[in-house]
Amino acid sequence: MRAAAEPAQLDRMFFALADFHRRGMIDRLSRGPASVSDLAGPLGIALPSAVKHLAVLERGGLVASEKVGRVRTYRVEPRALDTMETWVARRKKLLNAQFDRLEAYLASQANKSSRR
Amino acid sequence: MRAAAEPAQLDRMFFALADFHRRGMIDRLSRGPASVSDLAGPLGIALPSAVKHLAVLERGGLVASEKVGRVRTYRVEPRALDTMETWVARRKKLLNAQFDRLEAYLASQANKSSRR
């Protein structure tokens, strides 16, 4: 059983994803590690802006970086995607259980009225 | 195939989730529909604050509401959870393909060196 992420960490994770360019960076990095300039160019954003977006993604636990020589390379942190997947799956499970109960209730009501 | 959500809609969805109380509301609503006061009480927040949080969730497409008589009832919008699930699944798939390629590459290098 995976330990639940801390609330403050989830806040930072979801906040980091609430931006088109930052989601674009996750898309690019899901295909392979990249440097800041690899990321900034195709997204049409300036380097300083890309650096800021990457810092937000790093605080959100969504990317990790490593500096080799003069180049810092970024990659997606798979655990963040797992955390999100677990979060959604839990709510979907509860919601489906809710629909199942409603369905069972409606079926029982239909049975009652057909027996009258 | 489900149509991809619009970027602005994804911004609002992820932003809405970047808050502990709003995620608490989603948790509660995943168990069944509820009114503002049902939601505010257990979360220990004032009604006006709960109303604001619910408006953010509604703009994010995560909850829908219906007014019956004087009471407005909120429920989770399952499509939002589906959208999030699809978003994560796509990135995980790309990431796993990336790991598979790396693994294949490393295996091929290991074969080369064992043949030397």
mmCIF file of C-alpha atoms in Angstrom:
data_model
loop_
_atom_site.group_PDB
_atom_site.id
_atom_site.type_symbol
_atom_site.label_atom_id
_atom_site.label_comp_id
_atom_site.label_asym_id
_atom_site.label_seq_id
_atom_site.Cartn_x
_atom_site.Cartn_y
_atom_site.Cartn_z
ATOM 1 C CA MET A 1 0.000 0.000 0.000
ATOM 2 C CA ARG A 2 1.464 3.331 -1.065
ATOM 3 C CA ALA A 3 1.520 6.007 1.628
ATOM 4 C CA ALA A 4 -0.801 8.933 0.838
ATOM 5 C CA ALA A 5 0.945 12.113 -0.289
ATOM 6 C CA GLU A 6 0.895 14.998 2.197
ATOM 7 C CA PRO A 7 -1.832 17.607 1.633
ATOM 8 C CA ALA A 8 0.695 20.414 1.024
ATOM 9 C CA GLN A 9 2.479 18.228 -1.520
ATOM 10 C CA LEU A 10 -0.809 17.498 -3.333
ATOM 11 C CA ASP A 11 -1.566 21.253 -3.322
ATOM 12 C CA ARG A 12 1.769 21.923 -5.032
ATOM 13 C CA MET A 13 1.329 19.028 -7.458
ATOM 14 C CA PHE A 14 -2.123 20.066 -8.671
ATOM 15 C CA PHE A 15 -1.156 23.755 -8.737
ATOM 16 C CA ALA A 16 1.848 22.919 -10.941
ATOM 17 C CA LEU A 17 -0.457 21.177 -13.424
ATOM 18 C CA ALA A 18 -2.864 24.127 -13.637
ATOM 19 C CA ASP A 19 -0.858 25.721 -16.437
ATOM 20 C CA PHE A 20 -0.793 24.942 -20.151
ATOM 21 C CA HIS A 21 2.974 25.441 -20.549
ATOM 22 C CA ARG A 22 3.822 23.348 -17.507
ATOM 23 C CA ARG A 23 1.589 20.529 -18.768
ATOM 24 C CA GLY A 24 3.366 20.890 -22.125
ATOM 25 C CA MET A 25 6.675 20.356 -20.335
ATOM 26 C CA ILE A 26 5.349 17.181 -18.694
ATOM 27 C CA ASP A 27 4.215 15.970 -22.140
ATOM 28 C CA ARG A 28 7.654 16.586 -23.605
ATOM 29 C CA LEU A 29 9.467 15.022 -20.640
ATOM 30 C CA SER A 30 7.188 11.960 -20.755
ATOM 31 C CA ARG A 31 8.942 11.242 -24.073
ATOM 32 C CA GLY A 32 12.446 11.579 -22.597
ATOM 33 C CA PRO A 33 14.708 13.763 -20.452
ATOM 34 C CA ALA A 34 15.413 17.287 -21.731
ATOM 35 C CA SER A 35 17.289 20.473 -20.905
ATOM 36 C CA VAL A 36 15.670 23.862 -20.252
ATOM 37 C CA SER A 37 16.356 25.005 -23.813
ATOM 38 C CA ASP A 38 14.965 21.751 -25.282
ATOM 39 C CA LEU A 39 11.781 22.548 -23.362
ATOM 40 C CA ALA A 40 11.532 26.296 -23.894
ATOM 41 C CA GLY A 41 11.967 26.296 -27.676
ATOM 42 C CA PRO A 42 9.066 24.106 -28.836
ATOM 43 C CA LEU A 43 6.750 25.727 -26.276
ATOM 44 C CA GLY A 44 7.681 29.196 -27.562
ATOM 45 C CA ILE A 45 8.606 30.527 -24.143
ATOM 46 C CA ALA A 46 11.698 32.448 -23.032
ATOM 47 C CA LEU A 47 14.383 30.636 -21.022
ATOM 48 C CA PRO A 48 13.820 32.558 -17.751
ATOM 49 C CA SER A 49 10.116 31.755 -17.970
ATOM 50 C CA ALA A 50 10.892 28.079 -18.647
ATOM 51 C CA VAL A 51 13.210 27.996 -15.619
ATOM 52 C CA LYS A 52 10.409 29.362 -13.409
ATOM 53 C CA HIS A 53 7.873 26.854 -14.731
ATOM 54 C CA LEU A 54 10.332 24.010 -14.133
ATOM 55 C CA ALA A 55 10.886 25.193 -10.555
ATOM 56 C CA VAL A 56 7.115 25.025 -9.973
ATOM 57 C CA LEU A 57 7.001 21.508 -11.448
ATOM 58 C CA GLU A 58 9.974 20.472 -9.294
ATOM 59 C CA ARG A 59 8.297 21.824 -6.120
ATOM 60 C CA GLY A 60 5.199 19.884 -7.149
ATOM 61 C CA GLY A 61 7.287 16.697 -7.245
ATOM 62 C CA LEU A 62 6.446 16.225 -10.933
ATOM 63 C CA VAL A 63 9.942 16.590 -12.331
ATOM 64 C CA ALA A 64 13.432 15.988 -11.010
ATOM 65 C CA SER A 65 16.643 17.420 -12.400
ATOM 66 C CA GLU A 66 20.302 16.556 -12.453
ATOM 67 C CA LYS A 67 23.233 18.725 -13.456
ATOM 68 C CA VAL A 68 25.904 17.024 -15.517
ATOM 69 C CA GLY A 69 28.731 19.399 -16.388
ATOM 70 C CA ARG A 70 27.074 22.683 -17.355
ATOM 71 C CA VAL A 71 23.748 21.218 -18.465
ATOM 72 C CA ARG A 72 20.827 20.552 -16.141
ATOM 73 C CA THR A 73 18.592 17.764 -17.421
ATOM 74 C CA TYR A 74 14.984 17.340 -16.376
ATOM 75 C CA ARG A 75 12.891 14.178 -16.263
ATOM 76 C CA VAL A 76 9.383 13.249 -15.140
ATOM 77 C CA GLU A 77 9.134 11.858 -11.627
ATOM 78 C CA PRO A 78 7.003 8.706 -12.136
ATOM 79 C CA ARG A 79 5.883 8.647 -8.488
ATOM 80 C CA ALA A 80 3.935 11.888 -8.996
ATOM 81 C CA LEU A 81 1.918 10.289 -11.813
ATOM 82 C CA ASP A 82 1.346 7.252 -9.574
ATOM 83 C CA THR A 83 0.131 9.532 -6.758
ATOM 84 C CA MET A 84 -2.334 11.210 -9.117
ATOM 85 C CA GLU A 85 -3.496 7.896 -10.532
ATOM 86 C CA THR A 86 -4.120 6.559 -7.003
ATOM 87 C CA TRP A 87 -5.939 9.747 -6.005
ATOM 88 C CA VAL A 88 -8.320 9.563 -8.979
ATOM 89 C CA ALA A 89 -8.835 5.785 -8.719
ATOM 90 C CA ARG A 90 -9.917 6.076 -5.056
ATOM 91 C CA ARG A 91 -12.545 8.756 -5.837
ATOM 92 C CA LYS A 92 -13.808 6.856 -8.890
ATOM 93 C CA LYS A 93 -14.178 3.718 -6.760
ATOM 94 C CA LEU A 94 -16.237 5.577 -4.139
ATOM 95 C CA LEU A 95 -18.330 7.206 -6.857
ATOM 96 C CA ASN A 96 -19.004 3.894 -8.596
ATOM 97 C CA ALA A 97 -19.997 2.309 -5.271
ATOM 98 C CA GLN A 98 -22.430 5.206 -4.864
ATOM 99 C CA PHE A 99 -23.958 4.535 -8.305
ATOM 100 C CA ASP A 100 -24.166 0.796 -7.552
ATOM 101 C CA ARG A 101 -26.070 1.494 -4.318
ATOM 102 C CA LEU A 102 -28.448 3.823 -6.170
ATOM 103 C CA GLU A 103 -29.015 1.213 -8.851
ATOM 104 C CA ALA A 104 -29.681 -1.492 -6.235
ATOM 105 C CA TYR A 105 -32.123 0.836 -4.463
ATOM 106 C CA LEU A 106 -33.986 1.660 -7.687
ATOM 107 C CA ALA A 107 -34.155 -2.052 -8.568
ATOM 108 C CA SER A 108 -35.572 -2.853 -5.129
ATOM 109 C CA GLN A 109 -38.183 -0.095 -5.528
ATOM 110 C CA ALA A 110 -39.133 -1.420 -8.980
ATOM 111 C CA ASN A 111 -39.533 -4.931 -7.497
ATOM 112 C CA LYS A 112 -41.754 -3.570 -4.716
ATOM 113 C CA SER A 113 -44.045 -1.746 -7.143
ATOM 114 C CA SER A 114 -44.257 -4.776 -9.468
ATOM 115 C CA ARG A 115 -45.362 -6.935 -6.479
ATOM 116 C CA ARG A 116 -48.212 -4.535 -5.616
ATOM 117 C CA MET B 1 -12.202 7.955 -28.107
ATOM 118 C CA ARG B 2 -12.914 10.741 -25.632
ATOM 119 C CA ALA B 3 -12.221 14.273 -26.897
ATOM 120 C CA ALA B 4 -9.354 15.934 -25.031
ATOM 121 C CA ALA B 5 -10.432 18.604 -22.549
ATOM 122 C CA GLU B 6 -9.642 22.204 -23.528
ATOM 123 C CA PRO B 7 -6.463 23.647 -22.019
ATOM 124 C CA ALA B 8 -8.344 26.369 -20.124
ATOM 125 C CA GLN B 9 -10.689 23.739 -18.700
ATOM 126 C CA LEU B 10 -7.735 21.601 -17.563
ATOM 127 C CA ASP B 11 -6.190 24.728 -15.961
ATOM 128 C CA ARG B 12 -9.384 25.284 -13.972
ATOM 129 C CA MET B 13 -9.701 21.599 -13.072
ATOM 130 C CA PHE B 14 -6.171 21.240 -11.713
ATOM 131 C CA PHE B 15 -6.323 24.640 -9.989
ATOM 132 C CA ALA B 16 -9.536 23.587 -8.222
ATOM 133 C CA LEU B 17 -7.788 20.498 -6.859
ATOM 134 C CA ALA B 18 -4.816 22.461 -5.518
ATOM 135 C CA ASP B 19 -6.568 23.054 -2.198
ATOM 136 C CA PHE B 20 -6.989 20.778 0.808
ATOM 137 C CA HIS B 21 -10.572 21.850 1.576
ATOM 138 C CA ARG B 22 -11.692 21.518 -2.032
ATOM 139 C CA ARG B 23 -10.195 18.020 -2.243
ATOM 140 C CA GLY B 24 -12.009 17.265 1.039
ATOM 141 C CA MET B 25 -15.261 18.290 -0.642
ATOM 142 C CA ILE B 26 -14.569 15.945 -3.560
ATOM 143 C CA ASP B 27 -13.889 13.135 -1.061
ATOM 144 C CA ARG B 28 -17.182 13.787 0.726
ATOM 145 C CA LEU B 29 -19.135 14.097 -2.542
ATOM 146 C CA SER B 30 -17.591 10.889 -3.892
ATOM 147 C CA ARG B 31 -19.609 9.181 -1.142
ATOM 148 C CA GLY B 32 -22.872 10.877 -2.150
ATOM 149 C CA PRO B 33 -24.506 14.217 -3.002
ATOM 150 C CA ALA B 34 -24.513 16.876 -0.279
ATOM 151 C CA SER B 35 -25.602 20.433 0.476
ATOM 152 C CA VAL B 36 -23.267 23.331 1.284
ATOM 153 C CA SER B 37 -23.870 22.916 5.017
ATOM 154 C CA ASP B 38 -23.279 19.134 4.849
ATOM 155 C CA LEU B 39 -19.915 19.979 3.300
ATOM 156 C CA ALA B 40 -18.887 22.979 5.410
ATOM 157 C CA GLY B 41 -19.509 21.409 8.839
ATOM 158 C CA PRO B 42 -17.198 18.380 8.773
ATOM 159 C CA LEU B 43 -14.468 20.415 7.052
ATOM 160 C CA GLY B 44 -14.696 23.072 9.758
ATOM 161 C CA ILE B 45 -15.136 25.941 7.327
ATOM 162 C CA ALA B 46 -17.685 28.761 7.301
ATOM 163 C CA LEU B 47 -20.594 28.631 4.859
ATOM 164 C CA PRO B 48 -19.452 31.620 2.720
ATOM 165 C CA SER B 49 -16.031 30.024 2.375
ATOM 166 C CA ALA B 50 -17.614 26.679 1.423
ATOM 167 C CA VAL B 51 -19.753 28.432 -1.205
ATOM 168 C CA LYS B 52 -16.616 29.987 -2.735
ATOM 169 C CA HIS B 53 -14.749 26.683 -2.781
ATOM 170 C CA LEU B 54 -17.725 24.972 -4.442
ATOM 171 C CA ALA B 55 -17.838 27.676 -7.114
ATOM 172 C CA VAL B 56 -14.167 26.986 -7.901
ATOM 173 C CA LEU B 57 -14.895 23.244 -8.112
ATOM 174 C CA GLU B 58 -17.906 23.922 -10.344
ATOM 175 C CA ARG B 59 -15.833 26.127 -12.685
ATOM 176 C CA GLY B 60 -13.267 23.312 -12.775
ATOM 177 C CA GLY B 61 -15.985 20.940 -13.975
ATOM 178 C CA LEU B 62 -15.462 18.737 -10.913
ATOM 179 C CA VAL B 63 -18.855 19.198 -9.324
ATOM 180 C CA ALA B 64 -22.330 19.995 -10.579
ATOM 181 C CA SER B 65 -25.216 21.338 -8.532
ATOM 182 C CA GLU B 66 -28.976 21.327 -8.654
ATOM 183 C CA LYS B 67 -31.404 23.424 -6.653
ATOM 184 C CA VAL B 68 -34.478 21.603 -5.406
ATOM 185 C CA GLY B 69 -36.765 23.933 -3.459
ATOM 186 C CA ARG B 70 -34.486 26.009 -1.218
ATOM 187 C CA VAL B 71 -31.616 23.527 -1.040
ATOM 188 C CA ARG B 72 -28.806 23.334 -3.559
ATOM 189 C CA THR B 73 -27.286 19.868 -3.765
ATOM 190 C CA TYR B 74 -23.811 19.168 -5.085
ATOM 191 C CA ARG B 75 -22.438 16.010 -6.669
ATOM 192 C CA VAL B 76 -19.174 14.925 -8.262
ATOM 193 C CA GLU B 77 -19.051 15.184 -12.053
ATOM 194 C CA PRO B 78 -17.677 11.757 -13.077
ATOM 195 C CA ARG B 79 -16.421 13.068 -16.429
ATOM 196 C CA ALA B 80 -13.843 15.248 -14.654
ATOM 197 C CA LEU B 81 -12.378 12.187 -12.926
ATOM 198 C CA ASP B 82 -12.360 10.392 -16.299
ATOM 199 C CA THR B 83 -10.541 13.346 -17.887
ATOM 200 C CA MET B 84 -7.891 13.256 -15.169
ATOM 201 C CA GLU B 85 -7.541 9.490 -15.397
ATOM 202 C CA THR B 86 -7.044 9.729 -19.181
ATOM 203 C CA TRP B 87 -4.527 12.560 -18.774
ATOM 204 C CA VAL B 88 -2.399 10.580 -16.310
ATOM 205 C CA ALA B 89 -2.698 7.287 -18.210
ATOM 206 C CA ARG B 90 -1.399 8.900 -21.413
ATOM 207 C CA ARG B 91 1.719 10.321 -19.691
ATOM 208 C CA LYS B 92 2.371 7.069 -17.830
ATOM 209 C CA LYS B 93 2.173 5.177 -21.112
ATOM 210 C CA LEU B 94 4.719 7.491 -22.765
ATOM 211 C CA LEU B 95 6.968 7.287 -19.719
ATOM 212 C CA ASN B 96 6.825 3.492 -19.624
ATOM 213 C CA ALA B 97 7.627 3.326 -23.354
ATOM 214 C CA GLN B 98 10.647 5.528 -22.586
ATOM 215 C CA PHE B 99 11.801 3.119 -19.841
ATOM 216 C CA ASP B 100 11.246 0.135 -22.154
ATOM 217 C CA ARG B 101 13.426 1.733 -24.843
ATOM 218 C CA LEU B 102 16.153 2.465 -22.286
ATOM 219 C CA GLU B 103 15.992 -1.121 -21.030
ATOM 220 C CA ALA B 104 16.220 -2.495 -24.591
ATOM 221 C CA TYR B 105 19.186 -0.219 -25.278
ATOM 222 C CA LEU B 106 20.993 -1.306 -22.105
ATOM 223 C CA ALA B 107 20.324 -4.970 -22.927
ATOM 224 C CA SER B 108 21.722 -4.482 -26.451
ATOM 225 C CA GLN B 109 24.846 -2.814 -25.031
ATOM 226 C CA ALA B 110 25.286 -5.664 -22.538
ATOM 227 C CA ASN B 111 25.019 -8.171 -25.417
ATOM 228 C CA LYS B 112 27.612 -6.258 -27.431
ATOM 229 C CA SER B 113 30.101 -6.211 -24.580
ATOM 230 C CA SER B 114 29.559 -9.918 -23.790
ATOM 231 C CA ARG B 115 30.332 -10.739 -27.464
ATOM 232 C CA ARG B 116 33.638 -8.842 -27.340
#
